[in-house]
CSV table of C-alpha atoms in Angstrom, one decimal:
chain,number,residue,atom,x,y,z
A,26,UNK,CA,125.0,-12.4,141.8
A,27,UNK,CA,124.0,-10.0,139.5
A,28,UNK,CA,120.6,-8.7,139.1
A,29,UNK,CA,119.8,-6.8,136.1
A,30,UNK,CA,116.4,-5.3,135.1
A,31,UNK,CA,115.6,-2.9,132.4
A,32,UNK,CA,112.6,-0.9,132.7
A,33,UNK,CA,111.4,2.8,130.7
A,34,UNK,CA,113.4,5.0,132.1
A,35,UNK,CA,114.1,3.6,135.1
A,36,UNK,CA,117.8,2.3,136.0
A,37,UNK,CA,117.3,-1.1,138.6
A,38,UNK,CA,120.9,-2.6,137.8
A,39,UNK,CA,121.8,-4.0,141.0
A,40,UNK,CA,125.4,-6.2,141.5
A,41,UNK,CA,126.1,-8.3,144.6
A,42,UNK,CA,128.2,-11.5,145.6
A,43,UNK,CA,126.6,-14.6,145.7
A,44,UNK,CA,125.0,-14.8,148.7
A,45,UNK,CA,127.0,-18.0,149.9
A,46,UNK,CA,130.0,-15.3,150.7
A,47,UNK,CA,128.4,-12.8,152.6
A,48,UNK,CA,128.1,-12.4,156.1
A,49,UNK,CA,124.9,-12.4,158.1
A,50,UNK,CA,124.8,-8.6,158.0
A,51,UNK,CA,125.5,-8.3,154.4
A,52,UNK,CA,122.6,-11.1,153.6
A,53,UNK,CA,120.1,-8.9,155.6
A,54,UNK,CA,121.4,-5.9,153.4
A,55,UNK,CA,121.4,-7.4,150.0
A,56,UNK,CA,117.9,-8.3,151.0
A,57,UNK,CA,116.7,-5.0,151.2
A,58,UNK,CA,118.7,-3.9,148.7
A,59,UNK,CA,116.8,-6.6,146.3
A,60,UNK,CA,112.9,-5.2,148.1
A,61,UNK,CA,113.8,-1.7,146.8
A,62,UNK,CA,114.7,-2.5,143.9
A,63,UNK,CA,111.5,-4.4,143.6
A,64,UNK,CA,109.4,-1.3,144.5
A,65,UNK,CA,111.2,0.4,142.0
A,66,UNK,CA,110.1,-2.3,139.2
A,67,UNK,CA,106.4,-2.4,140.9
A,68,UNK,CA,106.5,1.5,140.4
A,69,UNK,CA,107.1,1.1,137.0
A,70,UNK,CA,105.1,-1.3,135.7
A,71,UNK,CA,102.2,1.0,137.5
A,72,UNK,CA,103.2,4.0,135.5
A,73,UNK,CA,103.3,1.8,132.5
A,74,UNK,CA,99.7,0.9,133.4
A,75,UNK,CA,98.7,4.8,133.7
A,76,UNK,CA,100.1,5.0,130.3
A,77,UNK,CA,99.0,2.3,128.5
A,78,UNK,CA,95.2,3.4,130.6
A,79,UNK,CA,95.6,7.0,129.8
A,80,UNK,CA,96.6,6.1,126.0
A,81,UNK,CA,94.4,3.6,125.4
A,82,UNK,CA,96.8,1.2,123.9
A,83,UNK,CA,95.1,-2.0,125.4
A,84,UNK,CA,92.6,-1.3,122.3
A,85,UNK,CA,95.4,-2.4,119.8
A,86,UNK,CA,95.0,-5.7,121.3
A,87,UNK,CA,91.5,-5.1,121.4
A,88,UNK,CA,90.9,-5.3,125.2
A,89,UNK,CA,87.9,-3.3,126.4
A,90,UNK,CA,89.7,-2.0,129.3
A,91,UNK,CA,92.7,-2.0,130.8
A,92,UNK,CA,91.8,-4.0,133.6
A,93,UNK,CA,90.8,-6.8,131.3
A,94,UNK,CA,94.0,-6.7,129.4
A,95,UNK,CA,95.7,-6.8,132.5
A,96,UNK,CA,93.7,-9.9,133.7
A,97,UNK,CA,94.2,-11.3,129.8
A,98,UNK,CA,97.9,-10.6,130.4
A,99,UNK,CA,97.5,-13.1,133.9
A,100,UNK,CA,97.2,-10.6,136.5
A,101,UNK,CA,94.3,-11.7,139.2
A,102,UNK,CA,91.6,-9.6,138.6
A,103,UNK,CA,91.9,-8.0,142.6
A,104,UNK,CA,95.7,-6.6,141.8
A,105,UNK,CA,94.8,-5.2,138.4
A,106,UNK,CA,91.5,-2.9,139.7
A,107,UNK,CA,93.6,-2.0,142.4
A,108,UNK,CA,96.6,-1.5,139.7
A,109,UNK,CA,94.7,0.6,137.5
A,110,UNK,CA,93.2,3.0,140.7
A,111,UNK,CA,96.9,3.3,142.2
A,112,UNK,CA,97.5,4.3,138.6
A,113,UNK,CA,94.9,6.9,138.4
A,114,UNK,CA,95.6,7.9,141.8
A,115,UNK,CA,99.4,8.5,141.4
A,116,UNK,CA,98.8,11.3,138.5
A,117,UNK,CA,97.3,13.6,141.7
A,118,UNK,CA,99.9,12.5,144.6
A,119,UNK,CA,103.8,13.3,143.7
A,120,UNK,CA,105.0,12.8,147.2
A,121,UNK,CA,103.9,8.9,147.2
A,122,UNK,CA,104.4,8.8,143.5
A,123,UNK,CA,108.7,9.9,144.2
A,124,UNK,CA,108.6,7.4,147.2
A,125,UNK,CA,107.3,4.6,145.6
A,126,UNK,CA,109.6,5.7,142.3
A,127,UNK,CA,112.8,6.0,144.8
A,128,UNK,CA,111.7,2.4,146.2
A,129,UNK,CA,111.0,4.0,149.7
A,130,UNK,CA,107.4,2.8,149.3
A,131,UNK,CA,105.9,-0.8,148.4
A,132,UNK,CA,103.0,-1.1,146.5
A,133,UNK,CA,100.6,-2.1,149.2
A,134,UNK,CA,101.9,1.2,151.2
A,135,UNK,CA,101.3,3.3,147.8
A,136,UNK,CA,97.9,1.6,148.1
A,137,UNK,CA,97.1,2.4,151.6
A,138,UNK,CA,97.8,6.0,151.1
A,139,UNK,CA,96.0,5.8,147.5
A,140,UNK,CA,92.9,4.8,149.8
A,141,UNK,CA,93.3,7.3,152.2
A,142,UNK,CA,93.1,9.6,149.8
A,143,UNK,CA,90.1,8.7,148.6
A,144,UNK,CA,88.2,9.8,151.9
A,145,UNK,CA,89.6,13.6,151.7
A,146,UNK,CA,91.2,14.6,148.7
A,147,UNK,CA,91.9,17.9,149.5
A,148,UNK,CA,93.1,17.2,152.9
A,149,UNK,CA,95.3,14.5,151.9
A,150,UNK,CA,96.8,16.9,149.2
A,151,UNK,CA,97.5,19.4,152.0
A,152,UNK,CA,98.7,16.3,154.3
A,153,UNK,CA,100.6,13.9,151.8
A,154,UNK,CA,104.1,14.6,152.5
A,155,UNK,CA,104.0,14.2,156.1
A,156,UNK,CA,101.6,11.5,155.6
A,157,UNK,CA,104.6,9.8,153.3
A,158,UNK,CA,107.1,10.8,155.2
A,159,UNK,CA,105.7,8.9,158.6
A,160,UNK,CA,104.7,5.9,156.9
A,161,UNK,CA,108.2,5.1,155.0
A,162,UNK,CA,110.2,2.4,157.0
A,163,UNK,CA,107.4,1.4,159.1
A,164,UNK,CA,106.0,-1.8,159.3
A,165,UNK,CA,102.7,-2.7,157.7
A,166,UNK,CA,100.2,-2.6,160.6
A,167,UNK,CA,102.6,0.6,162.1
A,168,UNK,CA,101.4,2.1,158.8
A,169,UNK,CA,98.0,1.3,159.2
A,170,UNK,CA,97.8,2.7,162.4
A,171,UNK,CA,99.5,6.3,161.0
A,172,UNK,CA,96.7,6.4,158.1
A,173,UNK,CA,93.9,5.5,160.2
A,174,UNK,CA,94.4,7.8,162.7
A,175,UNK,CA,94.4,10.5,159.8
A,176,UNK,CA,91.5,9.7,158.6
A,177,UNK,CA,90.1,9.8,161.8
A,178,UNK,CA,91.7,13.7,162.3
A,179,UNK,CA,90.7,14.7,158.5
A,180,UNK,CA,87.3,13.1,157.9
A,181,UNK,CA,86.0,11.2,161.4
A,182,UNK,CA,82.7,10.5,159.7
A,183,UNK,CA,84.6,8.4,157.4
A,184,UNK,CA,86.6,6.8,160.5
A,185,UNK,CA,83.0,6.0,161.7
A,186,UNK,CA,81.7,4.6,158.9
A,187,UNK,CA,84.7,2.4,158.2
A,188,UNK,CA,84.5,0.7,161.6
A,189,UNK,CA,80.7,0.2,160.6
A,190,UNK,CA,81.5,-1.6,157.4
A,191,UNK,CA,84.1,-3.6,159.1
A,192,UNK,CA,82.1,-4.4,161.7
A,193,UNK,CA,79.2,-5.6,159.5
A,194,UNK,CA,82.0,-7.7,157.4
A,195,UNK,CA,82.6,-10.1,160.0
A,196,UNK,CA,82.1,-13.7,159.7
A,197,UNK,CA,83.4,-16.8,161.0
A,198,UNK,CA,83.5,-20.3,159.2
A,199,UNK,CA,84.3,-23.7,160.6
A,200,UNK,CA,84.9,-26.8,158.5
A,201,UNK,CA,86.3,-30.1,159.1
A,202,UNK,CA,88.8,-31.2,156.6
A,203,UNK,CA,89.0,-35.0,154.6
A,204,UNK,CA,92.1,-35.4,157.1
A,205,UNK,CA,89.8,-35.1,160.1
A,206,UNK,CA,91.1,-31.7,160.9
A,207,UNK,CA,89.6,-28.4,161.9
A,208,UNK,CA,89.7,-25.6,159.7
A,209,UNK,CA,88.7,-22.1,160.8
A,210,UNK,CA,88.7,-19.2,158.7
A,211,UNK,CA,86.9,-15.9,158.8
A,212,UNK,CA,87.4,-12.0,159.1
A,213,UNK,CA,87.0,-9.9,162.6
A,214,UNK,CA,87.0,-6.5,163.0
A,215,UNK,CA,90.1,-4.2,165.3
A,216,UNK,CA,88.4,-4.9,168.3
A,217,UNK,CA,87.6,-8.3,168.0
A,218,UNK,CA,90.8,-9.3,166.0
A,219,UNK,CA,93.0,-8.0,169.2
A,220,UNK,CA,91.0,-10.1,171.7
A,221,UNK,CA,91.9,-12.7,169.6
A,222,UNK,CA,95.3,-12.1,168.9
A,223,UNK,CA,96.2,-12.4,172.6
A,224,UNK,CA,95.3,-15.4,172.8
């Protein structure tokens, strides 16, 4: 199995057996062989987007912003603001920008950190590296954990606040179904999302 992608400057030529022939091990391998080089592609096609943002080239095809030629292009509207921001962000944070280049970072970890930056610029520019650094090869709510207890350390106003707004968020909805079924969907905030989960 070979997979072959060619992106602006970036090399994501990856060659393995068909996956029929390997062993357990080497399945679980070649998988995360395959996710980095996925975070590589997702890396570049956001650079692309601070390029073709920073450029303007979207007006060629006479898109008033990038985000609406990215939503033109089929991208839901959610990922391309949050494209386009990650984009922006990435000009000001190398250490996240060369993980996320090198694949050691996903995009919804680039995010996170994106986000965290946003509540203390300068501290996050004095803290990024470690910050990257702790967060690569975690899982996702592991990560959360390491960037909220950040922001709590760099900005705990913020930390406050956040916990307000999620708080405020949270809503429950109940519906029954044509099939006579229950449905339940809603958000909850940390505290009452972990009573919850242990049930």
């Amino acid at each position: 199995m070979e997979a072959l992608v060619d992106a602006p400057g970036v090399d994501l030529t990856v060659r393995l057996p068909d996956p029929v022939w390997l062993s357990d091990r080497e399945r679980l391998e070649a998988w995360r062989e395959l996710r980095r080089v996925r975070n590589r592609l997702d890396a570049a096609l956001v650079r692309l987007v601070g390029m073709i943002d920073r450029d303007r080239s979207f007006e060629i095809e006479d898109a008033p912003t990038v985000t609406s030629w990215l939503v033109a292009e089929g991208e839901p509207a959610s990922k391309a603001g949050s494209t386009v921001t990650t984009a922006r962000a990435l000009e000001e944070m190398p250490a996240t920008a060369e993980a996320f280049t090198a694949g050691d970072l996903d995009f919804s970890r680039a995010r996170l950190l994106v986000a965290a930056r946003e509540t203390a610029p300068d501290v996050f520019a004095r803290d990024e590296e470690v910050l990257v650094d702790s967060i690569i090869g975690l899982r996702a709510a592991d990560c959360r954990r390491v960037v909220d207890y950040w922001t709590q350390a760099a900005v705990p106003e913020a930390a406050v606040a956040g916990e307000e707004r999620a708080h405020e968020r949270r809503c429950l909805f109940v519906s029954s179904t044509w099939a006579g079924m229950v449905r339940i969907d809603g958000l909850l905030d940390r505290e009452s999302g972990a009573v919850v989960g242990r049930v």
